[in-house]
Short mmCIF file of C-alpha atoms in Angstrom, two decimals:
data_model
loop_
_atom_site.label_atom_id
_atom_site.label_comp_id
_atom_site.label_asym_id
_atom_site.label_seq_id
_atom_site.Cartn_x
_atom_site.Cartn_y
_atom_site.Cartn_z
CA MET A 20 27.23 -21.85 -25.98
CA ASN A 21 24.50 -24.40 -25.48
CA PHE A 22 26.53 -26.08 -22.52
CA ILE A 23 26.65 -22.60 -21.03
CA HIS A 24 22.78 -21.94 -21.52
CA MET A 25 21.98 -25.41 -20.13
CA ASN A 26 24.17 -24.78 -17.03
CA PHE A 27 22.50 -21.35 -16.55
CA ARG A 28 19.08 -22.94 -16.60
CA LYS A 29 20.30 -25.68 -13.96
CA PHE A 30 21.64 -22.84 -11.92
CA CYS A 31 18.41 -21.01 -12.00
CA LEU A 32 16.33 -24.12 -11.43
CA GLN A 33 18.29 -24.86 -8.07
CA LEU A 34 18.05 -21.02 -7.05
CA HIS A 35 14.27 -20.90 -7.86
CA LEU A 36 13.54 -24.12 -5.76
CA TRP A 37 15.50 -23.48 -2.57
CA LEU A 38 14.77 -19.56 -2.54
CA GLY A 39 11.10 -20.55 -3.04
CA LEU A 40 11.26 -23.09 -0.20
CA ILE A 41 12.88 -20.48 2.12
CA SER A 42 10.48 -17.71 1.59
CA GLY A 43 7.39 -19.62 0.81
CA ILE A 44 5.37 -19.23 4.08
CA VAL A 45 6.08 -15.36 4.14
CA VAL A 46 5.28 -14.86 0.48
CA PHE A 47 1.80 -16.76 1.09
CA ILE A 48 0.85 -14.69 4.06
CA VAL A 49 2.00 -11.27 2.52
CA CYS A 50 -0.03 -11.99 -0.80
CA ILE A 51 -3.11 -13.39 0.86
CA THR A 52 -3.33 -10.27 3.06
CA GLY A 53 -2.72 -8.19 0.03
CA CYS A 54 -5.54 -9.89 -1.53
CA LEU A 55 -7.92 -9.19 1.57
CA TYR A 56 -6.79 -5.57 1.53
CA ALA A 57 -7.13 -4.92 -2.10
CA PHE A 58 -10.81 -3.82 -1.87
CA LYS A 59 -10.68 -2.06 1.61
CA ASP A 60 -12.01 1.25 0.12
CA GLU A 61 -15.02 -0.36 -1.82
CA ILE A 62 -15.90 -2.69 1.14
CA LYS A 63 -15.85 0.27 3.81
CA ASP A 64 -17.89 2.41 1.43
CA ALA A 65 -20.63 -0.38 1.17
CA THR A 66 -20.53 -1.36 4.97
CA GLN A 67 -20.17 1.99 6.68
CA PRO A 68 -23.15 4.09 5.78
CA TRP A 69 -22.30 6.58 8.45
CA ARG A 70 -19.49 8.12 6.30
CA PHE A 71 -22.07 9.38 3.85
CA VAL A 72 -24.73 12.10 3.89
CA ALA A 73 -27.38 13.25 1.51
CA PRO A 74 -25.93 16.53 -0.19
CA GLU A 75 -28.05 19.87 0.41
CA SER A 76 -28.16 23.25 -1.11
CA VAL A 77 -26.81 24.97 1.97
CA PRO A 78 -23.26 26.13 2.78
CA LEU A 79 -21.17 23.77 4.70
CA LEU A 80 -20.55 24.19 8.53
CA LEU A 81 -17.02 25.76 9.06
CA PRO A 82 -14.19 23.81 10.72
CA GLU A 83 -14.41 25.86 14.09
CA GLU A 84 -18.13 24.98 14.12
CA ILE A 85 -17.64 21.26 13.16
CA LEU A 86 -14.92 21.17 15.99
CA GLU A 87 -17.05 22.69 18.48
CA ILE A 88 -19.93 20.17 17.99
CA ALA A 89 -17.24 17.14 18.21
CA ASN A 90 -15.67 18.52 21.35
CA HIS A 91 -19.12 18.86 22.94
CA HIS A 92 -20.07 15.53 21.88
CA THR A 93 -16.97 13.61 23.21
CA GLY A 94 -16.33 15.99 26.14
CA ARG A 95 -12.76 16.34 24.92
CA THR A 96 -10.92 19.53 23.87
CA ALA A 97 -7.78 18.59 21.77
CA PRO A 98 -8.85 17.05 18.50
CA THR A 99 -6.00 15.93 16.19
CA ALA A 100 -7.46 15.96 12.57
CA ILE A 101 -10.69 17.31 10.72
CA THR A 102 -11.36 15.87 7.20
CA TYR A 103 -13.83 17.50 4.55
CA GLY A 104 -14.88 15.20 1.75
CA GLU A 105 -17.12 15.75 -1.34
CA ALA A 106 -20.87 16.89 -1.23
CA THR A 107 -21.95 13.46 -0.35
CA ASP A 108 -19.34 12.82 2.52
CA ALA A 109 -19.77 13.18 6.26
CA VAL A 110 -17.14 15.18 7.86
CA PHE A 111 -15.09 13.41 10.61
CA VAL A 112 -12.99 14.54 13.44
CA ASP A 113 -10.28 12.36 14.99
CA TYR A 114 -8.90 12.33 18.43
CA MET A 115 -6.00 10.23 18.14
CA ASP A 116 -4.27 9.12 21.45
CA PHE A 117 -2.03 6.17 21.86
CA LYS A 118 -2.25 6.10 25.64
CA THR A 119 -5.90 6.28 26.04
CA ALA A 120 -8.84 5.61 23.78
CA SER A 121 -9.02 7.25 20.45
CA CYS A 122 -12.27 8.50 18.95
CA THR A 123 -13.54 9.46 15.44
CA VAL A 124 -16.95 11.51 15.13
CA TYR A 125 -18.73 11.60 11.90
CA ILE A 126 -20.84 14.70 11.48
CA ASN A 127 -23.48 15.97 8.81
CA PRO A 128 -21.42 19.12 7.43
CA TYR A 129 -24.92 20.76 6.56
CA THR A 130 -27.02 20.21 9.70
CA GLY A 131 -24.34 19.49 12.43
CA GLU A 132 -25.91 16.28 13.43
CA VAL A 133 -23.51 13.72 14.99
CA ILE A 134 -24.04 10.60 12.72
CA GLN A 135 -21.63 8.12 14.37
CA SER A 136 -18.96 8.03 17.17
CA ILE A 137 -16.27 5.38 17.10
CA GLN A 138 -13.99 4.83 19.99
CA LYS A 139 -10.89 2.47 19.99
CA GLU A 140 -8.91 1.35 22.91
CA PRO A 141 -5.10 1.39 22.82
CA GLY A 142 -3.98 -1.53 20.76
CA GLU A 143 -7.48 -2.24 19.39
CA SER A 144 -7.79 -2.61 15.53
CA ASP A 145 -10.38 -3.22 13.03
CA PHE A 146 -10.25 -6.04 10.43
CA PHE A 147 -8.40 -4.01 7.74
CA SER A 148 -5.91 -2.76 10.21
CA PHE A 149 -5.12 -6.48 11.44
CA VAL A 150 -4.76 -7.48 7.66
CA LEU A 151 -2.35 -4.51 7.04
CA LYS A 152 -0.30 -5.46 10.17
CA GLY A 153 -0.03 -9.23 8.89
CA HIS A 154 0.99 -7.67 5.31
CA ARG A 155 3.70 -5.57 6.63
CA THR A 156 5.05 -7.52 10.03
CA LEU A 157 3.37 -10.93 9.91
CA TRP A 158 1.79 -9.51 13.28
CA ILE A 159 5.38 -9.72 14.93
CA PRO A 160 6.03 -6.80 17.35
CA GLY A 161 9.12 -4.76 16.86
CA LYS A 162 11.34 -4.41 14.00
CA ALA A 163 11.63 -8.28 13.55
CA GLY A 164 8.40 -8.82 11.44
CA LYS A 165 9.37 -6.04 9.16
CA MET A 166 12.73 -7.42 8.57
CA ILE A 167 11.62 -10.94 7.93
CA VAL A 168 8.90 -9.54 5.30
CA GLY A 169 11.47 -7.47 3.53
CA TYR A 170 14.12 -10.18 3.12
CA SER A 171 11.55 -12.58 2.21
CA ILE A 172 10.02 -10.35 -0.55
CA LEU A 173 13.47 -9.47 -1.75
CA ILE A 174 14.34 -13.35 -1.95
CA PHE A 175 10.93 -13.64 -3.85
CA VAL A 176 12.11 -11.19 -6.50
CA VAL A 177 14.95 -13.29 -7.16
CA THR A 178 12.69 -16.41 -7.28
CA LEU A 179 10.41 -14.77 -9.70
CA LEU A 180 13.36 -13.59 -11.98
CA THR A 181 14.85 -17.12 -12.07
CA GLY A 182 11.17 -18.47 -12.77
CA LEU A 183 10.85 -16.03 -15.73
CA VAL A 184 14.10 -17.62 -17.04
CA LEU A 185 12.77 -21.18 -16.56
CA TRP A 186 9.21 -20.21 -17.92
CA TYR A 187 10.82 -18.70 -21.26
CA PRO A 188 10.71 -21.27 -23.96
CA ARG A 189 13.94 -22.74 -25.14
CA LYS A 190 12.66 -22.91 -28.80
CA TRP A 191 9.53 -20.95 -30.06
CA ASN A 192 7.23 -23.31 -31.39
CA LYS A 193 3.67 -24.45 -31.25
CA LYS A 194 4.26 -27.15 -28.67
CA ALA A 195 6.24 -24.93 -26.45
CA ALA A 196 3.72 -22.07 -26.63
CA LEU A 197 0.73 -24.54 -25.81
CA ARG A 198 3.11 -25.88 -22.80
CA ASN A 199 3.98 -22.32 -21.39
CA PHE A 200 0.91 -20.32 -22.17
CA THR A 201 -1.96 -22.52 -21.65
CA LEU A 202 -3.58 -24.37 -18.65
CA LYS A 203 -4.57 -28.01 -19.15
CA ILE A 204 -7.49 -28.41 -16.85
CA LYS A 205 -8.62 -31.78 -17.98
CA ALA A 206 -5.33 -33.54 -16.97
CA PRO A 207 -3.98 -35.57 -14.16
CA PHE A 208 -3.35 -33.60 -10.84
CA ALA A 209 0.32 -33.37 -11.28
CA ARG A 210 0.08 -31.75 -14.74
CA VAL A 211 -2.57 -29.34 -13.42
CA ASN A 212 -0.61 -28.40 -10.48
CA TYR A 213 2.32 -27.95 -12.59
CA ASP A 214 0.56 -25.59 -15.12
CA LEU A 215 -0.94 -23.54 -12.40
CA HIS A 216 2.62 -22.91 -11.05
CA ASN A 217 4.24 -22.24 -14.45
CA VAL A 218 1.68 -20.96 -16.54
CA LEU A 219 0.06 -18.65 -14.07
CA GLY A 220 3.28 -17.82 -12.46
CA GLY A 221 4.68 -16.59 -15.91
CA TYR A 222 1.75 -14.55 -16.47
CA ALA A 223 1.70 -12.88 -13.26
CA ALA A 224 5.53 -12.57 -12.85
CA ILE A 225 6.19 -9.05 -14.03
CA VAL A 226 3.14 -7.35 -11.92
CA LEU A 227 4.46 -9.48 -8.88
CA ILE A 228 8.02 -8.12 -9.27
CA ILE A 229 6.59 -4.37 -9.42
CA LEU A 230 4.27 -5.16 -6.40
CA SER A 231 7.45 -6.58 -4.60
CA LEU A 232 9.73 -3.59 -5.53
CA THR A 233 7.27 -1.03 -4.69
CA GLY A 234 6.91 -2.79 -1.19
CA LEU A 235 10.56 -3.11 -0.51
CA VAL A 236 10.64 0.62 -0.56
CA TRP A 237 9.04 0.69 2.87
CA SER A 238 10.99 -2.28 4.08
CA PHE A 239 14.65 -0.83 3.68
CA SER A 240 15.92 2.42 3.79
CA TRP A 241 18.86 1.59 1.79
CA PHE A 242 16.43 0.32 -1.01
CA SER A 243 14.26 3.47 -0.75
CA LYS A 244 17.24 5.63 -1.06
CA ALA A 245 18.85 3.78 -4.04
CA ALA A 246 15.52 3.52 -5.96
CA TYR A 247 15.25 7.46 -5.58
CA TYR A 248 18.87 7.89 -6.65
CA VAL A 249 18.36 6.01 -9.86
CA THR A 250 15.21 7.54 -10.69
CA SER A 251 16.22 11.06 -9.88
CA GLY A 252 19.48 10.69 -11.90
CA GLY A 253 21.78 10.61 -8.80
CA LYS A 254 20.01 12.91 -6.37
CA GLU A 255 19.63 12.17 -2.55
CA LEU A 256 16.34 11.45 -1.26
CA LYS A 257 15.62 14.15 1.35
CA PRO A 258 13.98 13.25 4.60
CA TYR A 259 10.33 14.30 5.29
CA VAL A 260 10.59 17.01 7.79
CA LEU A 261 7.93 19.40 8.94
CA PRO A 262 8.46 23.02 9.36
CA LYS A 263 7.70 24.83 12.64
CA SER A 264 5.39 27.55 13.70
CA ASP A 265 7.03 30.81 14.93
CA THR A 266 6.50 30.72 18.50
CA LEU A 267 7.16 34.61 18.76
CA HIS A 268 3.54 35.08 17.76
CA ILE A 269 2.31 32.80 20.47
CA ALA A 270 0.68 35.63 22.56
CA GLU A 271 -1.44 36.37 19.61
CA GLY A 272 -3.33 33.11 19.91
CA LYS A 273 -4.06 30.59 17.16
CA ALA A 274 -5.27 31.87 14.02
CA GLY A 275 -8.80 30.91 12.61
CA LEU A 276 -9.09 27.60 10.81
CA ASN A 277 -12.23 28.98 9.17
CA VAL A 278 -10.04 31.47 7.22
CA LEU A 279 -7.58 28.87 6.12
CA PHE A 280 -10.46 26.47 4.96
CA GLY A 281 -11.96 29.19 3.00
CA GLN A 282 -8.60 30.05 1.43
CA LEU A 283 -7.94 26.63 0.39
CA LYS A 284 -11.40 26.11 -1.06
CA LYS A 285 -10.86 29.07 -3.06
CA GLU A 286 -7.62 28.02 -4.66
CA SER A 287 -8.67 24.45 -5.09
CA PRO A 288 -12.62 24.40 -5.69
CA ASP A 289 -12.51 20.84 -7.46
CA ALA A 290 -10.76 19.04 -4.52
CA THR A 291 -12.31 16.02 -3.38
CA THR A 292 -10.74 16.11 0.15
CA PHE A 293 -9.20 18.55 2.67
CA TYR A 294 -7.50 17.07 5.59
CA PHE A 295 -6.23 19.35 8.25
CA ALA A 296 -3.81 17.66 10.90
CA LEU A 297 -4.41 20.09 13.91
CA PRO A 298 -1.18 21.37 16.09
CA GLN A 299 -0.70 19.38 19.34
CA LYS A 300 2.38 21.58 20.48
CA LYS A 301 3.22 25.19 20.51
CA GLU A 302 5.83 24.83 17.66
CA SER A 303 3.64 22.53 15.51
CA VAL A 304 2.27 23.67 12.30
CA ILE A 305 -1.31 23.15 10.55
CA ARG A 306 -0.62 20.33 8.05
CA VAL A 307 -2.98 20.07 5.23
CA SER A 308 -3.65 17.62 2.56
CA VAL A 309 -5.48 18.82 -0.39
CA VAL A 310 -6.62 15.80 -2.33
CA HIS A 311 -7.49 16.36 -5.97
CA GLU A 312 -8.60 12.76 -6.85
CA ARG A 313 -10.80 10.85 -4.65
CA GLY A 314 -8.84 8.19 -2.84
CA SER A 315 -5.29 9.36 -4.46
CA TYR A 316 -2.05 9.82 -2.39
CA TYR A 317 -0.37 11.09 -5.63
CA LYS A 318 -2.55 13.70 -6.53
CA THR A 319 -2.33 15.34 -3.25
CA ASP A 320 -0.77 18.84 -2.20
CA ASN A 321 0.80 18.47 1.36
CA LEU A 322 0.93 21.93 2.78
CA PHE A 323 2.02 23.61 5.87
CA PHE A 324 0.67 26.73 7.59
CA ASP A 325 1.97 28.37 10.85
CA GLN A 326 -0.59 27.87 13.46
CA TYR A 327 -0.55 31.47 14.92
CA THR A 328 -0.19 33.64 11.46
CA LEU A 329 -1.45 31.22 8.76
CA ALA A 330 1.80 32.02 6.97
CA PRO A 331 2.53 29.11 4.50
CA LEU A 332 5.88 27.08 5.22
CA GLN A 333 8.09 25.02 3.35
CA GLY A 334 8.36 21.29 4.25
CA SER A 335 11.13 18.95 3.21
CA GLY A 336 11.05 15.65 1.28
CA ALA A 337 9.26 14.09 -1.69
CA TYR A 338 5.82 14.32 -0.33
CA ALA A 339 6.03 17.92 0.86
CA GLY A 340 4.45 20.64 -1.40
CA LYS A 341 2.17 20.59 -4.24
CA TYR A 342 2.10 17.50 -6.60
CA THR A 343 2.05 19.67 -9.75
CA GLU A 344 5.36 21.19 -8.66
CA ALA A 345 7.04 18.30 -7.64
CA SER A 346 10.12 16.63 -9.67
CA ALA A 347 9.63 13.48 -11.49
CA ALA A 348 11.19 11.58 -9.20
CA ASP A 349 9.31 12.94 -6.33
CA LYS A 350 6.10 12.15 -8.33
CA LEU A 351 7.17 8.71 -8.98
CA ARG A 352 7.84 8.31 -5.11
CA ARG A 353 4.36 9.77 -4.39
CA MET A 354 2.84 7.27 -6.83
CA ASN A 355 4.66 4.14 -5.00
CA LEU A 356 1.55 3.21 -2.90
CA GLU A 357 -0.90 3.55 -5.77
CA ILE A 358 1.31 1.57 -7.93
CA HIS A 359 1.50 -1.00 -5.09
CA ASP A 360 -2.22 -1.40 -4.52
CA GLY A 361 -3.07 -0.89 -8.21
CA ARG A 362 -5.15 2.19 -7.44
CA ILE A 363 -3.21 4.13 -10.05
CA LEU A 364 -4.94 2.30 -12.85
CA GLY A 365 -8.55 2.55 -11.06
CA ILE A 366 -10.73 -0.42 -10.45
CA PHE A 367 -9.04 -2.32 -13.34
CA GLY A 368 -5.69 -1.99 -11.42
CA LYS A 369 -7.05 -3.16 -8.20
CA ILE A 370 -8.61 -6.23 -9.92
CA LEU A 371 -5.25 -6.96 -11.47
CA VAL A 372 -3.40 -6.58 -8.19
CA PHE A 373 -5.88 -8.98 -6.44
CA ILE A 374 -5.70 -11.63 -9.22
CA CYS A 375 -1.79 -11.55 -9.32
CA ALA A 376 -1.52 -11.48 -5.47
CA LEU A 377 -3.81 -14.44 -5.60
CA ILE A 378 -1.52 -16.21 -8.11
CA GLY A 379 1.48 -15.31 -5.81
CA ALA A 380 -0.06 -16.80 -3.00
CA SER A 381 -0.46 -20.33 -4.82
CA LEU A 382 3.01 -20.18 -6.10
CA PRO A 383 4.62 -21.55 -2.86
CA VAL A 384 1.82 -23.99 -2.33
CA THR A 385 2.07 -25.44 -6.06
CA GLY A 386 5.86 -25.24 -5.95
CA PHE A 387 5.93 -27.11 -2.80
CA ILE A 388 3.69 -29.82 -4.22
CA ILE A 389 5.86 -30.19 -7.22
CA TRP A 390 8.92 -30.39 -5.14
CA PHE A 391 7.42 -32.93 -2.64
CA ARG A 392 6.18 -35.18 -5.32
CA LYS A 393 9.56 -35.33 -7.09
CA ARG A 394 11.37 -35.95 -3.82
CA ARG A 395 9.03 -38.62 -2.92
CA ASN A 396 9.16 -40.31 -6.30
CA HIS A 397 12.93 -39.94 -6.16
CA LEU A 398 13.09 -41.74 -2.66
CA SER A 399 10.68 -44.45 -3.61
CA ARG A 400 12.84 -45.55 -6.54
CA PRO A 401 14.67 -48.78 -5.86
CA ARG A 402 18.48 -48.15 -5.37
CA ARG A 403 20.74 -50.06 -7.75
CA SER A 404 23.26 -52.31 -5.86
#
């Protein structure tokens, strides 16, 4: 039995070593960019004052009034979205265009004052968009980057699992506990480096496995479908499909957005955000996201309305409909992003993800140093004749 156990540990050691060397560079980039992205919302809140206003005890300007102000300011006539936030948030109107410049206009919802207008040329991105692109695709265009990241993270999961096998003490005693659970800072470099890899890696492994698995949901459709199949008890993941407006009513013209906004505000008075994706084609619907907790993708109702009659329409997929009416599997799928970035546990979760991602970035470095030193020492030994 001990022989089998020893052989299994040796197998895990070899697998851990070579898989770690194969995926190391990609894991380092993905983890570092994850660290940089962790506090995106907090950094934006602190550095973009135009996104906020002083609350006033007067009614908000209605969507059609806001859109008229934004259109007049930009000289454009086809806004793609309008977003209302909380009492201290500016309303902003998006004009997304992948061929020409896109634009976002921030407006005081009480006075109608244009606070800021930000324009982006095609392909232009801000710091966090650049970081996110690196996190998802290594900045490689097309599908290649996404596949490289996906397979590297899949390898990383196996590396973490084998690392846990090696980290788990063979015998539970005081010496083993001190070796595997404590850092020896005042020690030679080789020992400190080993502890940084072994001890910190052991502590962060479970969180890193969760982060990796939630990330793989976006990397591979087969993984996404398999994960949903398991969590739903054997059900198939339905594709996210938008309904269509009834073009038989096209002659009646588009329905008033003000009416829909008033209706939704009445139904969800405590909601923190109302996002309206505006129809760009004659068969498109008005897509509305009603967010019930600031910054949450999970506690969000994704609703659809006919652009001519405002009749509620049924969408398809895990993200469609009200979150309170979603199945357990659909709720878990909606939680995926918030689990991945730690947001589901609030600021504590973000801090936890940041620390574990930082440890994750260090593992390929400390692991390579361990391998390199052992290899150098092995090669420098005199060979027996």
